[in-house]
Coordinates of C-alpha atoms in Angstrom, one line a residue:
Chain A
M410 CA 91.3 44.7 101.8
T411 CA 87.2 45.1 101.4
D412 CA 85.8 48.4 98.9
A413 CA 83.5 48.9 102.1
G414 CA 84.5 51.9 102.6
D415 CA 84.9 52.4 106.2
E416 CA 88.4 52.7 106.2
P417 CA 90.1 56.3 105.7
P418 CA 91.3 56.7 102.0
A419 CA 95.1 56.3 101.4
E420 CA 95.8 59.3 99.9
T421 CA 95.7 62.3 102.3
D422 CA 93.7 65.6 101.8
A423 CA 96.2 67.8 103.1
E424 CA 96.1 71.6 101.9
W425 CA 98.5 74.3 101.8
P426 CA 98.6 77.0 104.6
V427 CA 97.1 79.8 102.3
D428 CA 94.8 80.7 99.3
L429 CA 98.0 80.1 96.9
A430 CA 97.4 82.5 93.9
G431 CA 100.1 83.4 91.3
V432 CA 103.6 82.4 92.3
T433 CA 104.5 82.7 96.0
E434 CA 108.1 82.4 96.9
T435 CA 109.2 79.7 99.0
V436 CA 112.0 78.1 100.4
V437 CA 112.0 74.3 99.8
T438 CA 114.3 72.3 102.0
T439 CA 115.0 68.6 100.3
R440 CA 117.4 65.6 101.7
G441 CA 120.2 65.1 99.9
P442 CA 122.7 61.8 99.6
N443 CA 124.8 63.3 102.5
E444 CA 121.5 63.1 104.5
L445 CA 121.1 66.9 105.6
W446 CA 118.3 69.2 104.4
N447 CA 119.0 71.4 101.3
A448 CA 117.5 74.8 101.5
A449 CA 116.7 76.5 98.4
A450 CA 114.4 78.9 96.5
L451 CA 111.3 77.7 95.1
G452 CA 108.4 79.4 93.6
V453 CA 105.1 77.7 93.7
F454 CA 102.7 78.4 91.3
A455 CA 98.7 78.0 92.2
G456 CA 96.4 76.0 90.2
A457 CA 97.6 72.9 88.4
D458 CA 95.9 70.6 87.1
E459 CA 93.2 69.7 90.3
A460 CA 92.4 71.9 93.3
N461 CA 95.4 71.0 95.4
A462 CA 98.2 70.7 93.3
A463 CA 100.9 73.3 92.3
T464 CA 103.7 73.4 90.3
A465 CA 107.1 74.8 90.2
T466 CA 110.5 74.6 88.3
T467 CA 114.4 74.0 88.5
W468 CA 116.2 75.2 86.5
G469 CA 119.8 73.6 85.9
N470 CA 121.2 70.6 87.8
T471 CA 120.3 72.1 91.3
R472 CA 120.8 69.7 94.3
T473 CA 117.3 70.9 94.6
R474 CA 116.4 68.9 91.3
R475 CA 118.5 66.1 92.3
N476 CA 117.0 65.6 95.5
F477 CA 113.7 66.1 94.0
H478 CA 114.5 62.7 91.3
R479 CA 115.7 60.6 94.3
E480 CA 113.6 61.5 97.4
G481 CA 110.2 62.0 94.9
E482 CA 109.6 64.8 98.1
G483 CA 110.3 67.9 100.0
Y484 CA 109.1 70.4 102.1
V485 CA 107.9 73.8 101.2
Q486 CA 108.2 76.6 103.8
F487 CA 106.5 79.8 104.2
V488 CA 109.2 81.9 105.1
D489 CA 109.6 85.7 106.5
D490 CA 113.0 86.5 107.4
P491 CA 115.1 88.3 104.7
I492 CA 118.5 86.2 105.8
T493 CA 116.7 83.0 105.7
F494 CA 115.5 83.7 102.2
V495 CA 118.4 84.9 101.0
N496 CA 120.9 82.1 102.1
A497 CA 119.0 79.6 100.5
A498 CA 118.9 81.2 96.9
L499 CA 122.1 82.2 96.6
T500 CA 124.1 79.8 99.1
I501 CA 124.5 76.2 99.8
D502 CA 122.4 76.2 102.7
E503 CA 122.1 72.5 104.8
H504 CA 120.3 71.6 107.8
D505 CA 119.7 69.2 110.2
D506 CA 116.4 69.3 110.1
P507 CA 113.9 69.9 107.1
V508 CA 111.8 72.1 108.9
L509 CA 113.6 75.8 109.4
E510 CA 113.6 78.5 112.2
H511 CA 112.0 81.1 110.1
A512 CA 109.3 79.2 108.8
A513 CA 105.6 80.3 109.7
A514 CA 104.2 77.3 108.1
W515 CA 105.2 74.1 106.1
T516 CA 104.2 71.4 103.8
R517 CA 105.8 68.1 103.0
V518 CA 104.9 67.7 99.2
A519 CA 105.1 64.6 97.0
V520 CA 106.8 66.2 93.5
E521 CA 106.3 64.1 90.2
R522 CA 108.2 65.5 87.1
I523 CA 105.7 66.6 84.4
D524 CA 107.6 68.8 82.4
S525 CA 111.0 69.2 81.0
G526 CA 112.6 71.5 78.4
T527 CA 115.8 73.9 77.5
E528 CA 115.7 77.5 77.6
N529 CA 118.9 79.7 76.4
G530 CA 120.8 76.5 76.9
T531 CA 119.5 75.5 81.1
E532 CA 118.0 72.5 81.1
W533 CA 114.6 73.1 83.5
E534 CA 112.2 70.7 84.5
Q535 CA 108.7 71.0 86.0
W536 CA 107.6 69.7 88.8
R537 CA 103.9 68.9 90.1
L538 CA 103.5 69.3 94.1
E539 CA 100.9 67.6 96.1
P540 CA 100.8 68.7 99.7
L541 CA 100.8 65.8 101.8
E542 CA 101.2 67.4 105.2
T543 CA 100.6 70.7 106.8
T544 CA 101.7 72.9 110.0
I545 CA 101.1 76.4 110.9
K546 CA 103.6 77.2 113.5
R547 CA 102.7 80.8 113.6
E548 CA 100.0 83.6 111.4
T549 CA 101.0 87.4 111.6
V550 CA 99.1 90.8 110.5
P551 CA 100.5 91.3 107.1
T552 CA 102.1 93.8 106.5
I553 CA 103.7 95.9 103.1
S554 CA 107.4 96.5 103.4
R555 CA 109.2 98.2 100.2
G556 CA 112.3 97.0 101.8
F557 CA 111.5 93.2 102.2
G558 CA 110.3 93.4 98.4
A559 CA 113.5 95.1 97.8
V560 CA 115.9 91.9 98.9
I561 CA 113.8 89.9 97.3
E562 CA 113.9 91.6 93.9
A563 CA 118.0 92.3 94.3
T564 CA 118.0 88.2 95.2
V565 CA 116.5 87.3 92.2
A566 CA 118.5 89.9 89.9
T567 CA 122.0 88.2 91.9
S568 CA 121.0 84.9 91.1
R569 CA 120.5 85.9 87.5
L570 CA 124.0 87.7 87.0
G571 CA 126.4 85.7 84.6
V572 CA 123.6 83.8 83.2
A573 CA 122.9 83.5 79.4
G574 CA 119.5 85.1 78.8
Y575 CA 119.8 88.5 81.2
D576 CA 121.6 91.2 80.8
D577 CA 124.1 91.7 83.6
A578 CA 124.3 95.9 82.8
E579 CA 120.6 96.0 83.5
L580 CA 120.6 93.5 86.6
R581 CA 123.2 95.8 87.8
D582 CA 120.7 98.9 87.3
R583 CA 118.1 97.2 88.9
L584 CA 120.4 95.9 91.9
A585 CA 121.6 99.9 92.4
F586 CA 117.8 100.7 92.6
F587 CA 116.8 98.1 95.0
E588 CA 119.6 98.9 97.2
S589 CA 118.6 102.6 97.3
V590 CA 115.3 101.5 98.9
V591 CA 116.7 99.1 101.4
E592 CA 119.1 102.2 102.5
R593 CA 115.8 104.1 103.1
A594 CA 113.3 101.8 104.2
G595 CA 114.5 98.7 105.3
S596 CA 114.7 96.7 108.8
P597 CA 117.9 96.3 110.4
R598 CA 117.5 92.7 109.2
E599 CA 116.3 93.9 106.1
Q600 CA 119.9 95.7 105.5
A601 CA 121.6 92.9 106.7
A602 CA 120.0 90.7 104.0
L603 CA 120.5 93.0 101.3
E604 CA 124.6 93.1 102.8
R605 CA 124.5 89.1 102.2
V606 CA 123.1 89.7 98.4
R607 CA 125.6 92.4 98.1
E608 CA 128.8 90.3 98.7
H609 CA 127.3 87.5 96.8
A610 CA 126.9 90.0 93.9
E611 CA 130.3 91.7 94.2
W612 CA 128.9 94.7 93.6
Chain B
M240 CA 91.5 113.6 141.9
T241 CA 94.0 111.8 144.1
D242 CA 97.2 110.2 143.6
A243 CA 96.6 107.4 145.2
G244 CA 97.0 105.4 141.6
D245 CA 93.9 103.6 141.8
E246 CA 92.3 104.8 138.3
P247 CA 93.5 103.9 135.5
P248 CA 96.0 106.4 133.9
A249 CA 94.6 108.8 131.3
E250 CA 97.3 107.4 128.5
T251 CA 96.2 104.5 126.5
D252 CA 99.1 102.4 126.1
A253 CA 97.6 100.7 122.7
E254 CA 100.3 99.2 120.9
W255 CA 100.9 98.4 116.9
P256 CA 99.7 95.4 116.0
V257 CA 102.9 94.3 114.6
D258 CA 106.5 94.9 115.3
L259 CA 107.0 97.6 113.3
A260 CA 110.8 98.2 111.7
G261 CA 111.7 100.1 109.2
V262 CA 109.0 101.6 106.7
T263 CA 105.8 99.7 106.7
E264 CA 103.5 100.6 103.7
T265 CA 99.7 101.2 105.0
V266 CA 97.0 102.6 104.5
V267 CA 95.0 105.8 106.1
T268 CA 91.7 106.9 106.6
T269 CA 91.5 110.6 107.8
R270 CA 88.2 112.4 108.7
G271 CA 87.3 115.0 105.8
P272 CA 85.1 118.7 106.1
N273 CA 82.3 115.9 104.2
E274 CA 82.4 113.6 106.8
L275 CA 83.6 111.2 104.5
W276 CA 87.1 109.2 105.1
N277 CA 89.9 109.7 102.9
A278 CA 92.0 106.4 102.2
A279 CA 95.7 107.4 101.2
A280 CA 99.1 105.8 101.0
L281 CA 100.9 106.2 104.5
G282 CA 104.7 105.1 105.1
V283 CA 105.1 104.7 108.8
F284 CA 108.6 104.8 110.4
A285 CA 109.5 102.7 113.0
G286 CA 111.1 104.3 116.1
A287 CA 110.6 107.6 117.0
D288 CA 111.0 109.4 120.2
E289 CA 110.0 106.7 122.3
A290 CA 109.0 102.6 122.6
N291 CA 105.2 103.1 121.0
A292 CA 105.5 105.9 118.3
A293 CA 106.3 106.2 115.0
T294 CA 106.4 108.9 112.3
A295 CA 105.2 109.4 108.9
T296 CA 105.9 112.0 106.2
T297 CA 103.3 113.6 104.1
W298 CA 103.8 115.3 101.0
G299 CA 102.4 118.8 99.8
N300 CA 99.0 120.1 100.5
T301 CA 97.1 116.2 100.3
R302 CA 93.7 115.3 101.8
T303 CA 95.7 113.9 104.7
R304 CA 97.7 116.7 105.4
R305 CA 94.9 118.7 106.1
N306 CA 92.5 116.4 107.6
F307 CA 95.5 115.8 110.3
H308 CA 95.5 119.1 111.0
R309 CA 92.0 119.7 111.5
E310 CA 91.2 116.3 113.5
G311 CA 94.2 115.3 114.9
E312 CA 94.3 111.6 114.1
G313 CA 93.8 108.8 111.3
Y314 CA 93.4 105.1 111.6
V315 CA 96.6 103.6 110.2
Q316 CA 95.6 100.5 108.5
F317 CA 97.5 97.5 107.4
V318 CA 96.4 96.1 104.0
D319 CA 97.4 93.3 101.9
D320 CA 94.9 93.8 99.2
P321 CA 96.6 95.3 96.2
I322 CA 93.3 97.3 94.6
T323 CA 93.1 98.7 97.6
F324 CA 96.5 100.3 98.2
V325 CA 96.5 101.0 94.5
N326 CA 92.9 102.9 95.3
A327 CA 94.2 104.8 98.6
A328 CA 97.5 105.8 96.3
L329 CA 96.6 106.9 93.2
T330 CA 93.0 107.7 93.5
I331 CA 90.5 110.3 95.4
D332 CA 89.3 107.3 97.5
E333 CA 86.5 108.4 100.0
H334 CA 84.2 106.1 102.6
D335 CA 81.7 106.2 105.3
D336 CA 83.6 104.1 107.7
P337 CA 87.1 104.9 108.9
V338 CA 88.2 100.9 108.6
L339 CA 88.6 99.5 105.0
E340 CA 86.8 96.3 104.2
H341 CA 90.6 94.9 103.2
A342 CA 92.1 96.0 106.6
A343 CA 93.5 93.0 108.5
A344 CA 94.3 95.2 111.5
W345 CA 94.0 98.7 111.8
T346 CA 95.6 101.3 115.0
R347 CA 93.7 104.7 115.3
V348 CA 96.6 107.2 116.3
A349 CA 97.1 110.6 117.1
V350 CA 98.9 112.7 115.2
E351 CA 101.2 115.9 116.1
R352 CA 103.5 118.1 113.5
I353 CA 107.0 117.7 114.6
D354 CA 108.7 119.0 111.9
S355 CA 108.7 120.2 108.0
G356 CA 110.6 121.7 104.9
T357 CA 110.8 121.9 101.5
E358 CA 112.2 119.4 98.8
N359 CA 112.5 119.8 95.1
G360 CA 109.4 122.8 95.8
T361 CA 107.4 120.4 97.6
E362 CA 106.1 121.0 101.1
W363 CA 106.7 117.8 103.4
E364 CA 105.7 117.7 107.3
Q365 CA 106.3 114.9 109.3
W366 CA 104.3 113.7 112.2
R367 CA 104.4 111.6 115.3
L368 CA 101.9 108.6 115.2
E369 CA 100.6 107.7 118.5
P370 CA 98.9 104.7 118.8
L371 CA 95.5 105.2 120.6
E372 CA 93.4 102.1 120.0
T373 CA 94.5 98.7 117.9
T374 CA 92.1 96.1 116.6
I375 CA 93.4 92.7 114.6
K376 CA 90.8 91.4 112.5
R377 CA 92.6 88.8 110.9
E378 CA 95.9 87.3 110.8
T379 CA 97.3 85.0 107.9
V380 CA 100.6 82.8 107.2
P381 CA 103.0 84.9 105.6
T382 CA 103.9 84.9 101.9
I383 CA 106.1 86.0 99.5
S384 CA 104.9 87.1 96.6
R385 CA 106.6 89.3 93.7
G386 CA 103.6 90.2 92.3
F387 CA 102.2 91.6 95.2
G388 CA 105.5 93.8 95.5
A389 CA 105.8 94.6 92.1
V390 CA 102.2 96.3 92.2
I391 CA 103.8 98.3 95.1
E392 CA 106.9 99.3 93.3
A393 CA 104.7 100.4 89.9
T394 CA 102.3 102.4 92.2
V395 CA 105.0 104.2 93.9
A396 CA 106.6 105.0 90.8
T397 CA 103.7 106.0 89.1
S398 CA 103.2 108.5 92.0
R399 CA 106.0 109.8 90.9
L400 CA 105.5 111.0 87.5
G401 CA 105.9 114.3 86.8
V402 CA 106.9 115.2 90.2
A403 CA 110.0 117.8 89.9
G404 CA 113.1 115.4 91.2
Y405 CA 112.4 112.3 89.7
D406 CA 113.2 111.3 86.3
D407 CA 110.1 110.3 84.1
A408 CA 112.1 108.2 81.7
E409 CA 113.7 106.1 84.7
L410 CA 110.5 105.5 86.4
R411 CA 108.7 104.3 83.2
D412 CA 111.8 101.3 82.3
R413 CA 111.1 100.2 86.1
L414 CA 107.5 100.6 85.2
A415 CA 108.0 98.2 82.4
F416 CA 110.3 95.9 84.7
F417 CA 107.2 95.7 87.4
E418 CA 104.6 95.0 84.6
S419 CA 106.7 92.1 83.4
V420 CA 106.9 90.6 87.0
V421 CA 103.2 91.1 87.6
E422 CA 102.5 89.6 84.2
R423 CA 104.5 86.5 84.9
A424 CA 104.2 86.1 88.5
G425 CA 101.1 87.7 89.8
S426 CA 97.7 86.3 91.1
P427 CA 94.1 87.7 89.0
R428 CA 93.7 90.3 91.6
E429 CA 97.6 91.8 91.4
Q430 CA 97.0 91.7 87.5
A431 CA 93.9 93.8 87.8
A432 CA 95.4 96.0 90.3
L433 CA 98.0 96.7 88.0
E434 CA 95.8 97.6 85.5
R435 CA 94.6 99.9 87.5
V436 CA 98.2 101.5 88.1
R437 CA 98.8 101.8 84.1
E438 CA 95.1 103.5 83.8
H439 CA 96.6 106.3 86.1
A440 CA 100.0 106.1 84.7
E441 CA 98.7 106.1 81.1
W442 CA 101.4 103.9 80.0

């Protein structure tokens, strides 16, 4: 070992595939004790303690939380397929491979718990995500789809049904509105995704 | 003129820059009698009478409707900047050039009125949009942003305040929800965009 500086640094300086700002909804895969990769929705918050790191919070004793603790890493995936998002958010969704078919890009991250607490009886843990490795598989012209946004919001609302601190009647009003948006503006795939949300929410 | 087929056809076969499905929210610029290009929100519906054509509906006697009638064309722009969308949707937004700074792609379209009617006292006209020329300026890794979606929904709700057939109290409940989403998940630019919506809605 020398300090002559002629070797590459041990740390990578991998970056995210996009400029993160605010919260970006992603799907994270983490390896479980059964060796399968569990896919779950994860909101990634830009701008933690340094330029490249981001943060995310796990709520309750989820597979993602347990796998983060055991493995110390995961694959953050940027997806634009509504069914992939709904499956990850609302079902137990396990895969042989860490990278999902509908990921336009993915970043392998090292995770470290930086905070924890309890809100309305649910234990949360906040994680620092440090990008280790990024691959961009596909880029597209960005489009605005109210139907896609409505599937995401309906998924979020459904995941909160029956959870302390949320009002079920208000959530179901919101679901009815987002359903009407998807009916009017949704693509066939967005409509199929909403159908899965509806089965899950039993509404 | 011959029918030997050795000349390119007069029709272009320009395509949209993305596979359209369901409704895609865009910003259209149309040339006005003052020679300026008026930007307005336009929902583009996939799949009209043939593969490449789409449709869109204008509501009321808008600049877009009048310019479509007079010019027979416009520039459909795919934007991912929330402030650009809000300005187009809620203000009189005129430009020297047809292509906006924040357009990731644009398609010049020929427009032809195919239907019209009246709903809740508002005259609507439905248009067939035929792509003539497309330019892609920029592609990105697609990301899911609840904050961005909330700005779009808040803009739509605001544009309906005071319009016959919509319930203002319900719209304002919805605005409060989308405001809370942008506060919690929005990027700085999404928060600035929502501030403009709020000024317009006076809420």
